[in-house]
GROMACS .gro file of C-alpha atoms in nm:
model
  431
    1MET     CA    1   0.000   0.000   0.000
    2LYS     CA    2   0.111   0.357  -0.070
    3ASN     CA    3   0.117   0.463   0.295
    4GLU     CA    4   0.352   0.178   0.388
    5GLU     CA    5   0.575   0.231   0.086
    6LEU     CA    6   0.623   0.600   0.161
    7LYS     CA    7   0.693   0.535   0.530
    8ASN     CA    8   0.977   0.301   0.440
    9ARG     CA    9   1.121   0.530   0.174
   10ASP     CA   10   1.105   0.824   0.415
   11LEU     CA   11   1.292   0.646   0.695
   12ASP     CA   12   1.570   0.552   0.454
   13VAL     CA   13   1.655   0.913   0.375
   14LEU     CA   14   1.485   1.165   0.606
   15TRP     CA   15   1.566   1.306   0.951
   16HIS     CA   16   1.258   1.479   1.092
   17PRO     CA   17   1.255   1.791   1.314
   18CYS     CA   18   1.184   1.776   1.688
   19THR     CA   19   1.168   1.399   1.662
   20GLN     CA   20   1.340   1.107   1.830
   21MET     CA   21   1.364   0.898   1.514
   22LYS     CA   22   1.382   0.572   1.711
   23ASP     CA   23   1.016   0.633   1.806
   24HIS     CA   24   0.925   0.549   1.449
   25GLU     CA   25   1.023   0.188   1.506
   26ARG     CA   26   0.678   0.159   1.668
   27LEU     CA   27   0.503   0.489   1.588
   28PRO     CA   28   0.414   0.498   1.217
   29LEU     CA   29   0.480   0.807   1.011
   30ILE     CA   30   0.173   0.938   0.833
   31PRO     CA   31   0.229   1.027   0.466
   32ILE     CA   32  -0.017   1.298   0.363
   33LYS     CA   33  -0.157   1.271   0.013
   34LYS     CA   34  -0.357   1.592   0.013
   35ALA     CA   35  -0.515   1.854   0.236
   36HIS     CA   36  -0.812   2.083   0.215
   37GLY     CA   37  -0.967   2.319   0.466
   38ILE     CA   38  -0.883   2.201   0.817
   39TYR     CA   39  -0.832   1.840   0.709
   40LEU     CA   40  -0.522   1.639   0.621
   41GLU     CA   41  -0.574   1.312   0.432
   42ASP     CA   42  -0.340   1.017   0.398
   43PHE     CA   43  -0.314   0.766   0.113
   44GLU     CA   44  -0.565   0.531   0.276
   45GLY     CA   45  -0.834   0.798   0.299
   46ASN     CA   46  -0.796   0.867   0.670
   47ARG     CA   47  -0.864   1.232   0.756
   48TYR     CA   48  -0.727   1.436   1.044
   49ILE     CA   49  -0.842   1.772   1.180
   50ASP     CA   50  -0.533   1.994   1.183
   51ALA     CA   51  -0.583   2.122   1.539
   52ILE     CA   52  -0.239   2.288   1.548
   53SER     CA   53  -0.245   2.462   1.208
   54SER     CA   54   0.057   2.256   1.098
   55TRP     CA   55   0.290   2.411   1.356
   56TRP     CA   56   0.092   2.732   1.391
   57VAL     CA   57   0.124   2.855   1.032
   58ASN     CA   58  -0.200   2.770   0.853
   59MET     CA   59  -0.456   3.048   0.892
   60PHE     CA   60  -0.725   2.994   0.631
   61GLY     CA   61  -0.712   2.625   0.561
   62HIS     CA   62  -0.507   2.405   0.335
   63THR     CA   63  -0.527   2.460  -0.042
   64ASN     CA   64  -0.725   2.777   0.011
   65SER     CA   65  -0.873   2.861  -0.330
   66TYR     CA   66  -0.803   3.236  -0.310
   67ILE     CA   67  -0.441   3.205  -0.196
   68ASN     CA   68  -0.389   2.929  -0.454
   69GLU     CA   69  -0.512   3.159  -0.728
   70LYS     CA   70  -0.284   3.447  -0.627
   71VAL     CA   71   0.026   3.229  -0.598
   72LYS     CA   72  -0.046   3.072  -0.939
   73GLU     CA   73  -0.085   3.416  -1.095
   74GLN     CA   74   0.249   3.523  -0.953
   75LEU     CA   75   0.417   3.205  -1.072
   76ASP     CA   76   0.362   3.303  -1.434
   77THR     CA   77   0.508   3.651  -1.379
   78LEU     CA   78   0.804   3.640  -1.138
   79GLU     CA   79   0.908   3.367  -0.898
   80HIS     CA   80   1.206   3.542  -0.736
   81VAL     CA   81   1.458   3.822  -0.782
   82ILE     CA   82   1.749   3.942  -0.572
   83LEU     CA   83   1.628   4.214  -0.334
   84ALA     CA   84   1.962   4.396  -0.327
   85GLY     CA   85   1.950   4.666  -0.593
   86PHE     CA   86   1.619   4.529  -0.726
   87THR     CA   87   1.262   4.520  -0.602
   88HIS     CA   88   0.920   4.399  -0.716
   89GLU     CA   89   0.558   4.500  -0.679
   90GLN     CA   90   0.451   4.223  -0.442
   91VAL     CA   91   0.710   4.308  -0.176
   92ILE     CA   92   0.638   4.681  -0.205
   93CYS     CA   93   0.263   4.624  -0.170
   94LEU     CA   94   0.312   4.389   0.124
   95SER     CA   95   0.540   4.634   0.303
   96GLU     CA   96   0.298   4.923   0.254
   97ARG     CA   97   0.018   4.716   0.399
   98LEU     CA   98   0.219   4.592   0.698
   99VAL     CA   99   0.329   4.946   0.784
  100LYS     CA  100  -0.036   5.053   0.776
  101LEU     CA  101  -0.166   4.754   0.977
  102THR     CA  102   0.097   4.724   1.250
  103PRO     CA  103   0.122   4.949   1.560
  104ASP     CA  104   0.215   5.314   1.506
  105GLY     CA  105   0.579   5.400   1.457
  106LEU     CA  106   0.681   5.092   1.260
  107GLN     CA  107   0.768   5.230   0.917
  108LYS     CA  108   1.035   5.006   0.765
  109CYS     CA  109   1.030   4.637   0.671
  110PHE     CA  110   1.333   4.406   0.655
  111TYR     CA  111   1.264   4.058   0.516
  112SER     CA  112   1.406   3.717   0.595
  113ASP     CA  113   1.306   3.353   0.552
  114ASN     CA  114   1.173   3.225   0.885
  115GLY     CA  115   1.104   3.320   1.245
  116SER     CA  116   1.443   3.227   1.389
  117SER     CA  117   1.623   3.422   1.119
  118ALA     CA  118   1.402   3.724   1.176
  119VAL     CA  119   1.483   3.714   1.548
  120GLU     CA  120   1.851   3.715   1.454
  121VAL     CA  121   1.788   4.021   1.235
  122ALA     CA  122   1.618   4.207   1.520
  123LEU     CA  123   1.896   4.125   1.769
  124LYS     CA  124   2.171   4.234   1.532
  125MET     CA  125   1.984   4.545   1.424
  126SER     CA  126   1.927   4.648   1.785
  127TYR     CA  127   2.291   4.607   1.884
  128HIS     CA  128   2.414   4.778   1.568
  129ALA     CA  129   2.175   5.072   1.608
  130HIS     CA  130   2.312   5.139   1.956
  131LEU     CA  131   2.666   5.100   1.822
  132ASN     CA  132   2.601   5.353   1.546
  133SER     CA  133   2.487   5.591   1.820
  134GLY     CA  134   2.816   5.552   2.003
  135GLU     CA  135   2.696   5.298   2.260
  136LYS     CA  136   2.828   4.945   2.301
  137LYS     CA  137   2.548   4.740   2.457
  138PRO     CA  138   2.621   4.369   2.407
  139LEU     CA  139   2.358   4.212   2.636
  140PHE     CA  140   2.008   4.097   2.556
  141VAL     CA  141   1.734   4.022   2.805
  142SER     CA  142   1.454   3.772   2.757
  143LEU     CA  143   1.186   3.626   2.982
  144THR     CA  144   1.221   3.306   3.178
  145ASN     CA  145   1.050   3.015   2.999
  146SER     CA  146   1.079   3.197   2.664
  147TYR     CA  147   1.140   3.051   2.317
  148HIS     CA  148   1.251   3.250   2.013
  149GLY     CA  149   1.386   2.992   1.770
  150GLU     CA  150   1.670   2.747   1.727
  151THR     CA  151   1.946   2.925   1.539
  152ILE     CA  152   2.236   3.021   1.767
  153GLY     CA  153   2.134   3.380   1.844
  154ALA     CA  154   1.764   3.298   1.874
  155LEU     CA  155   1.843   2.999   2.095
  156SER     CA  156   2.062   3.219   2.314
  157VAL     CA  157   1.773   3.445   2.412
  158GLY     CA  158   1.542   3.150   2.477
  159ASP     CA  159   1.499   2.980   2.813
  160VAL     CA  160   1.330   2.643   2.750
  161GLU     CA  161   1.573   2.378   2.875
  162LEU     CA  162   1.456   2.115   2.628
  163TYR     CA  163   1.588   2.320   2.337
  164LYS     CA  164   1.876   2.505   2.498
  165ASP     CA  165   2.069   2.291   2.746
  166THR     CA  166   2.260   2.073   2.500
  167TYR     CA  167   2.395   2.371   2.307
  168GLU     CA  168   2.471   2.597   2.605
  169PRO     CA  169   2.849   2.612   2.538
  170LEU     CA  170   2.783   2.751   2.189
  171LEU     CA  171   2.550   3.032   2.293
  172MET     CA  172   2.607   3.400   2.358
  173GLN     CA  173   2.557   3.543   2.704
  174THR     CA  174   2.205   3.666   2.780
  175ILE     CA  175   2.003   3.756   3.088
  176GLN     CA  176   1.660   3.625   3.182
  177THR     CA  177   1.409   3.826   3.381
  178PRO     CA  178   1.096   3.667   3.531
  179VAL     CA  179   0.787   3.622   3.319
  180PRO     CA  180   0.460   3.706   3.499
  181LYS     CA  181   0.370   3.389   3.688
  182ASP     CA  182   0.006   3.390   3.577
  183MET     CA  183  -0.253   3.594   3.387
  184SER     CA  184  -0.325   3.841   3.669
  185LYS     CA  185  -0.247   4.212   3.655
  186GLU     CA  186  -0.067   4.183   3.989
  187SER     CA  187   0.177   3.927   3.850
  188ALA     CA  188   0.237   4.155   3.552
  189ALA     CA  189   0.334   4.439   3.784
  190ASP     CA  190   0.560   4.215   3.993
  191ALA     CA  191   0.749   4.089   3.689
  192ALA     CA  192   0.786   4.440   3.546
  193LYS     CA  193   0.934   4.553   3.877
  194GLU     CA  194   1.199   4.282   3.853
  195PHE     CA  195   1.293   4.400   3.506
  196GLU     CA  196   1.312   4.759   3.622
  197ILE     CA  197   1.553   4.663   3.901
  198LEU     CA  198   1.771   4.490   3.642
  199CYS     CA  199   1.765   4.804   3.428
  200GLN     CA  200   1.860   5.025   3.721
  201ASN     CA  201   2.177   4.822   3.760
  202ARG     CA  202   2.271   4.728   3.403
  203ALA     CA  203   2.086   4.946   3.152
  204ASP     CA  204   2.412   5.072   3.001
  205GLU     CA  205   2.493   4.713   2.894
  206ILE     CA  206   2.147   4.606   2.772
  207SER     CA  207   2.063   4.648   2.405
  208ALA     CA  208   1.709   4.510   2.409
  209ILE     CA  209   1.457   4.288   2.578
  210ILE     CA  210   1.278   4.037   2.355
  211VAL     CA  211   0.937   3.897   2.451
  212GLU     CA  212   0.659   3.685   2.310
  213PRO     CA  213   0.359   3.910   2.373
  214LEU     CA  214   0.087   3.747   2.588
  215ILE     CA  215   0.166   3.381   2.509
  216GLN     CA  216   0.491   3.188   2.536
  217GLY     CA  217   0.436   2.931   2.261
  218ALA     CA  218   0.694   2.656   2.300
  219GLY     CA  219   0.719   2.758   2.667
  220TYR     CA  220   0.418   2.535   2.730
  221MET     CA  221   0.164   2.798   2.624
  222HIS     CA  222   0.223   3.007   2.937
  223MET     CA  223   0.005   3.321   2.925
  224TYR     CA  224   0.020   3.660   3.097
  225HIS     CA  225  -0.170   3.990   3.127
  226PRO     CA  226  -0.127   4.271   2.865
  227HIS     CA  227  -0.043   4.516   3.146
  228PHE     CA  228   0.305   4.365   3.155
  229LEU     CA  229   0.367   4.495   2.802
  230VAL     CA  230   0.246   4.843   2.899
  231LEU     CA  231   0.494   4.857   3.187
  232LEU     CA  232   0.771   4.704   2.977
  233ARG     CA  233   0.727   4.974   2.712
  234GLU     CA  234   0.757   5.247   2.977
  235ILE     CA  235   1.069   5.097   3.130
  236CYS     CA  236   1.241   5.043   2.795
  237SER     CA  237   1.175   5.402   2.691
  238GLN     CA  238   1.308   5.532   3.023
  239TYR     CA  239   1.633   5.336   3.007
  240ASN     CA  240   1.705   5.354   2.631
  241ILE     CA  241   1.653   4.983   2.580
  242HIS     CA  242   1.486   4.846   2.268
  243LEU     CA  243   1.168   4.641   2.300
  244ILE     CA  244   1.154   4.351   2.053
  245ALA     CA  245   0.811   4.191   2.016
  246ASP     CA  246   0.841   3.839   1.878
  247GLU     CA  247   0.496   3.786   1.728
  248VAL     CA  248   0.602   3.495   1.509
  249MET     CA  249   0.335   3.279   1.673
  250VAL     CA  250   0.082   3.527   1.815
  251GLY     CA  251   0.066   3.765   1.519
  252PHE     CA  252  -0.215   3.777   1.263
  253GLY     CA  253  -0.519   3.732   1.480
  254ARG     CA  254  -0.431   3.453   1.721
  255THR     CA  255  -0.495   3.663   2.033
  256GLY     CA  256  -0.820   3.834   1.929
  257GLU     CA  257  -0.645   4.135   1.773
  258LEU     CA  258  -0.449   4.141   1.450
  259PHE     CA  259  -0.130   4.182   1.656
  260ALA     CA  260  -0.089   4.091   2.022
  261CYS     CA  261   0.075   4.426   2.104
  262GLU     CA  262  -0.260   4.590   2.026
  263LYS     CA  263  -0.403   4.424   2.338
  264ALA     CA  264  -0.172   4.650   2.539
  265GLY     CA  265  -0.191   4.951   2.307
  266ILE     CA  266   0.188   4.968   2.271
  267SER     CA  267   0.437   4.990   1.985
  268PRO     CA  268   0.764   4.795   2.008
  269ASP     CA  269   1.091   4.912   1.856
  270PHE     CA  270   1.104   4.591   1.653
  271LEU     CA  271   0.813   4.367   1.553
  272VAL     CA  272   0.904   4.016   1.433
  273LEU     CA  273   0.651   3.834   1.212
  274SER     CA  274   0.648   3.501   1.029
  275LYS     CA  275   0.440   3.178   1.039
  276GLY     CA  276   0.089   3.305   0.954
  277LEU     CA  277   0.230   3.584   0.739
  278THR     CA  278   0.182   3.376   0.423
  279GLY     CA  279  -0.121   3.183   0.547
  280GLY     CA  280   0.102   2.880   0.595
  281TYR     CA  281   0.200   2.855   0.229
  282LEU     CA  282   0.564   2.958   0.195
  283PRO     CA  283   0.858   3.057   0.420
  284LEU     CA  284   0.873   3.432   0.482
  285SER     CA  285   0.947   3.658   0.777
  286VAL     CA  286   0.978   4.028   0.835
  287VAL     CA  287   1.114   4.265   1.099
  288LEU     CA  288   0.938   4.599   1.120
  289THR     CA  289   1.113   4.892   1.287
  290SER     CA  290   1.102   5.269   1.312
  291ASP     CA  291   1.236   5.544   1.090
  292ASP     CA  292   1.453   5.644   1.385
  293ILE     CA  293   1.629   5.305   1.390
  294TYR     CA  294   1.657   5.310   1.011
  295ALA     CA  295   1.818   5.655   1.021
  296LYS     CA  296   2.102   5.527   1.238
  297PHE     CA  297   2.225   5.318   0.943
  298TYR     CA  298   2.158   5.579   0.672
  299CYS     CA  299   2.478   5.759   0.569
  300ASP     CA  300   2.739   5.811   0.301
  301TYR     CA  301   2.926   5.488   0.242
  302ASN     CA  302   3.064   5.342   0.565
  303GLU     CA  303   3.098   4.966   0.571
  304HIS     CA  304   3.085   4.956   0.949
  305LYS     CA  305   2.758   5.150   0.979
  306ALA     CA  306   2.571   4.961   0.706
  307PHE     CA  307   2.346   4.673   0.812
  308LEU     CA  308   2.508   4.387   0.622
  309HIS     CA  309   2.260   4.106   0.667
  310SER     CA  310   2.115   3.903   0.381
  311HIS     CA  311   1.927   3.587   0.291
  312SER     CA  312   1.909   3.445  -0.060
  313TYR     CA  313   1.529   3.432  -0.066
  314THR     CA  314   1.468   3.767   0.102
  315GLY     CA  315   1.130   3.907  -0.005
  316ASN     CA  316   1.057   3.612  -0.234
  317ALA     CA  317   0.788   3.712  -0.484
  318LEU     CA  318   0.581   3.394  -0.450
  319ALA     CA  319   0.584   3.418  -0.071
  320CYS     CA  320   0.489   3.785  -0.086
  321ALA     CA  321   0.200   3.701  -0.318
  322ALA     CA  322   0.075   3.447  -0.063
  323ALA     CA  323   0.115   3.706   0.214
  324ASN     CA  324  -0.079   3.969   0.020
  325ALA     CA  325  -0.354   3.717  -0.048
  326THR     CA  326  -0.364   3.636   0.324
  327LEU     CA  327  -0.403   4.004   0.411
  328ASP     CA  328  -0.679   4.031   0.149
  329ILE     CA  329  -0.877   3.766   0.337
  330PHE     CA  330  -0.829   3.948   0.668
  331GLU     CA  331  -0.951   4.272   0.512
  332ASN     CA  332  -1.245   4.132   0.316
  333ASP     CA  333  -1.392   3.871   0.553
  334ASP     CA  334  -1.394   4.045   0.897
  335ILE     CA  335  -1.176   3.764   1.032
  336ILE     CA  336  -1.096   3.924   1.368
  337GLU     CA  337  -1.461   3.952   1.468
  338LYS     CA  338  -1.532   3.598   1.349
  339ASN     CA  339  -1.234   3.476   1.551
  340ARG     CA  340  -1.372   3.643   1.864
  341GLN     CA  341  -1.698   3.456   1.820
  342LYS     CA  342  -1.518   3.124   1.770
  343ALA     CA  343  -1.294   3.196   2.069
  344ALA     CA  344  -1.607   3.243   2.283
  345PHE     CA  345  -1.734   2.904   2.166
  346MET     CA  346  -1.396   2.749   2.246
  347THR     CA  347  -1.426   2.895   2.597
  348GLN     CA  348  -1.754   2.709   2.643
  349GLN     CA  349  -1.606   2.384   2.517
  350LEU     CA  350  -1.305   2.414   2.748
  351LYS     CA  351  -1.521   2.407   3.061
  352LYS     CA  352  -1.560   2.029   3.055
  353PHE     CA  353  -1.184   1.985   3.099
  354GLU     CA  354  -1.193   2.164   3.436
  355SER     CA  355  -1.373   1.870   3.600
  356LEU     CA  356  -1.099   1.618   3.518
  357GLU     CA  357  -0.876   1.529   3.814
  358ASN     CA  358  -0.565   1.507   3.594
  359VAL     CA  359  -0.614   1.864   3.464
  360ALA     CA  360  -0.426   2.129   3.663
  361GLN     CA  361  -0.535   2.436   3.468
  362VAL     CA  362  -0.722   2.549   3.158
  363ARG     CA  363  -0.620   2.879   2.997
  364GLN     CA  364  -0.702   3.073   2.683
  365THR     CA  365  -0.603   3.384   2.494
  366GLY     CA  366  -0.810   3.440   2.180
  367MET     CA  367  -0.790   3.143   1.947
  368VAL     CA  368  -0.516   2.974   2.154
  369CYS     CA  369  -0.627   2.731   2.426
  370ALA     CA  370  -0.420   2.515   2.658
  371VAL     CA  371  -0.506   2.230   2.896
  372GLU     CA  372  -0.231   2.163   3.151
  373LEU     CA  373  -0.214   1.807   3.281
  374GLN     CA  374  -0.087   1.706   3.625
  375GLY     CA  375   0.030   1.394   3.808
  376TYR     CA  376   0.261   1.251   3.543
  377LYS     CA  377   0.637   1.206   3.520
  378ALA     CA  378   0.829   1.322   3.213
  379GLU     CA  379   0.934   0.966   3.127
  380GLU     CA  380   0.569   0.867   3.093
  381ARG     CA  381   0.557   1.084   2.778
  382ILE     CA  382   0.195   1.161   2.839
  383GLY     CA  383   0.180   1.402   2.546
  384LEU     CA  384   0.278   1.125   2.307
  385LYS     CA  385  -0.013   0.914   2.434
  386VAL     CA  386  -0.255   1.201   2.367
  387TYR     CA  387  -0.101   1.245   2.020
  388GLU     CA  388  -0.151   0.876   1.935
  389TYR     CA  389  -0.508   0.876   2.066
  390GLY     CA  390  -0.587   1.185   1.861
  391LEU     CA  391  -0.459   1.029   1.538
  392LYS     CA  392  -0.667   0.717   1.595
  393HIS     CA  393  -0.973   0.940   1.625
  394GLY     CA  394  -0.905   1.178   1.337
  395VAL     CA  395  -0.743   1.475   1.510
  396LEU     CA  396  -0.384   1.598   1.488
  397LEU     CA  397  -0.291   1.704   1.843
  398ARG     CA  398   0.076   1.760   1.920
  399PRO     CA  399   0.106   1.835   2.292
  400LEU     CA  400   0.398   2.026   2.440
  401GLY     CA  401   0.496   1.778   2.707
  402HIS     CA  402   0.204   1.781   2.954
  403ILE     CA  403   0.027   2.069   2.776
  404VAL     CA  404  -0.250   1.980   2.533
  405TYR     CA  405  -0.325   2.286   2.323
  406PHE     CA  406  -0.554   2.394   2.041
  407MET     CA  407  -0.457   2.639   1.768
  408PRO     CA  408  -0.673   2.550   1.466
  409PRO     CA  409  -0.708   2.731   1.132
  410TYR     CA  410  -0.952   3.021   1.148
  411ILE     CA  411  -1.196   2.858   0.908
  412ILE     CA  412  -1.283   2.584   1.158
  413THR     CA  413  -1.656   2.556   1.232
  414GLU     CA  414  -1.818   2.524   1.575
  415ASP     CA  415  -1.903   2.159   1.505
  416GLU     CA  416  -1.540   2.092   1.413
  417ILE     CA  417  -1.420   2.274   1.726
  418LYS     CA  418  -1.646   2.050   1.933
  419THR     CA  419  -1.514   1.736   1.760
  420MET     CA  420  -1.153   1.847   1.811
  421MET     CA  421  -1.205   1.917   2.181
  422ASP     CA  422  -1.419   1.609   2.243
  423VAL     CA  423  -1.138   1.387   2.111
  424ALA     CA  424  -0.883   1.562   2.332
  425TYR     CA  425  -1.119   1.533   2.632
  426SER     CA  426  -1.160   1.160   2.577
  427ALA     CA  427  -0.785   1.114   2.537
  428ILE     CA  428  -0.716   1.294   2.867
  429LYS     CA  429  -0.999   1.116   3.049
  430GLU     CA  430  -0.865   0.774   2.945
  431LEU     CA  431  -0.506   0.839   3.053
   0.00000   0.00000   0.00000
């Protein structure tokens, strides 16, 4: 059968991400033949609800007809061109739209290929901007339990042991300051106070603080109050420290606003976007920053002041076409309001998890929901058991350790939300 054939061919040649490959001696790979809407389908006709948007990227469903059309149109015109010395209409249009849609003060776009790379851009740009102003500030601050990617710089500012510990000797020095311990306003104030104390002592060394606004994705979906961002913005402005908002995961409607920073009414110095930027179609990321930062690099030729950072596929025309199509859908279909209604339904469906003895906490921000399990040891690999149960019942769940979470495409219906959560509930109940 085709499924079995492809599994065997895959294991001969492929090394999969975030995977202990030995698991596949007993846990079958699932070759996907096609996908449409929220469903993935294998070669035997089995269908799976994509409850995690294929690693948080898919916004408007697989093989979306409108995005398909726009990418195909672009394919016949221009697939890619170097963005140094050249430009193209799709990247110009996308940049104009992002400048208009993002928080005030973000007027320039710098493109890269993926979230980790974009974080690297923001870190380097922050340090270099200070340097061009006559200040050498080599330290970066991030929150405890944070995750910003897996390239060396991005990994350095993260704080999830699972990803970081092995490579610690390779990483640059960074400082972690406490994340708010829960979603209360009081915890937000306490954590901000800790950061302010750090700034009082070391502000002249600190280039920037980087945060995932409201939700720490790979940090087990930990969530906190928007007030923390308000206080962080005030402290950064007071101490001449850049605020980098890593919205790779939470951007483009996940939190109930188009961008998570809007929940706090603040503008960062750097806004990092990727994942949902292209609707899940093609790799693309962007760092937005201010005219003030841009001006620090703008001069007659000086090789030391210029921002020399490049990626081969920067501003790829096909990816930009997908991104523009994605923004079209946001603009034409009132997605944010529809998401708020679906988030309210998800809130109702989450209530049943609260009665389970092995559930420690249920939390939600917008279209992101998390169910935290308790009473299990790491070696029990409880998340893997939930994953396997989900697949047997037609739902792709990929827990983060003991955290079962939901982050479906925005086109999911209420009936499909109920199915998705009912399967997860049954999986947790049977553990």
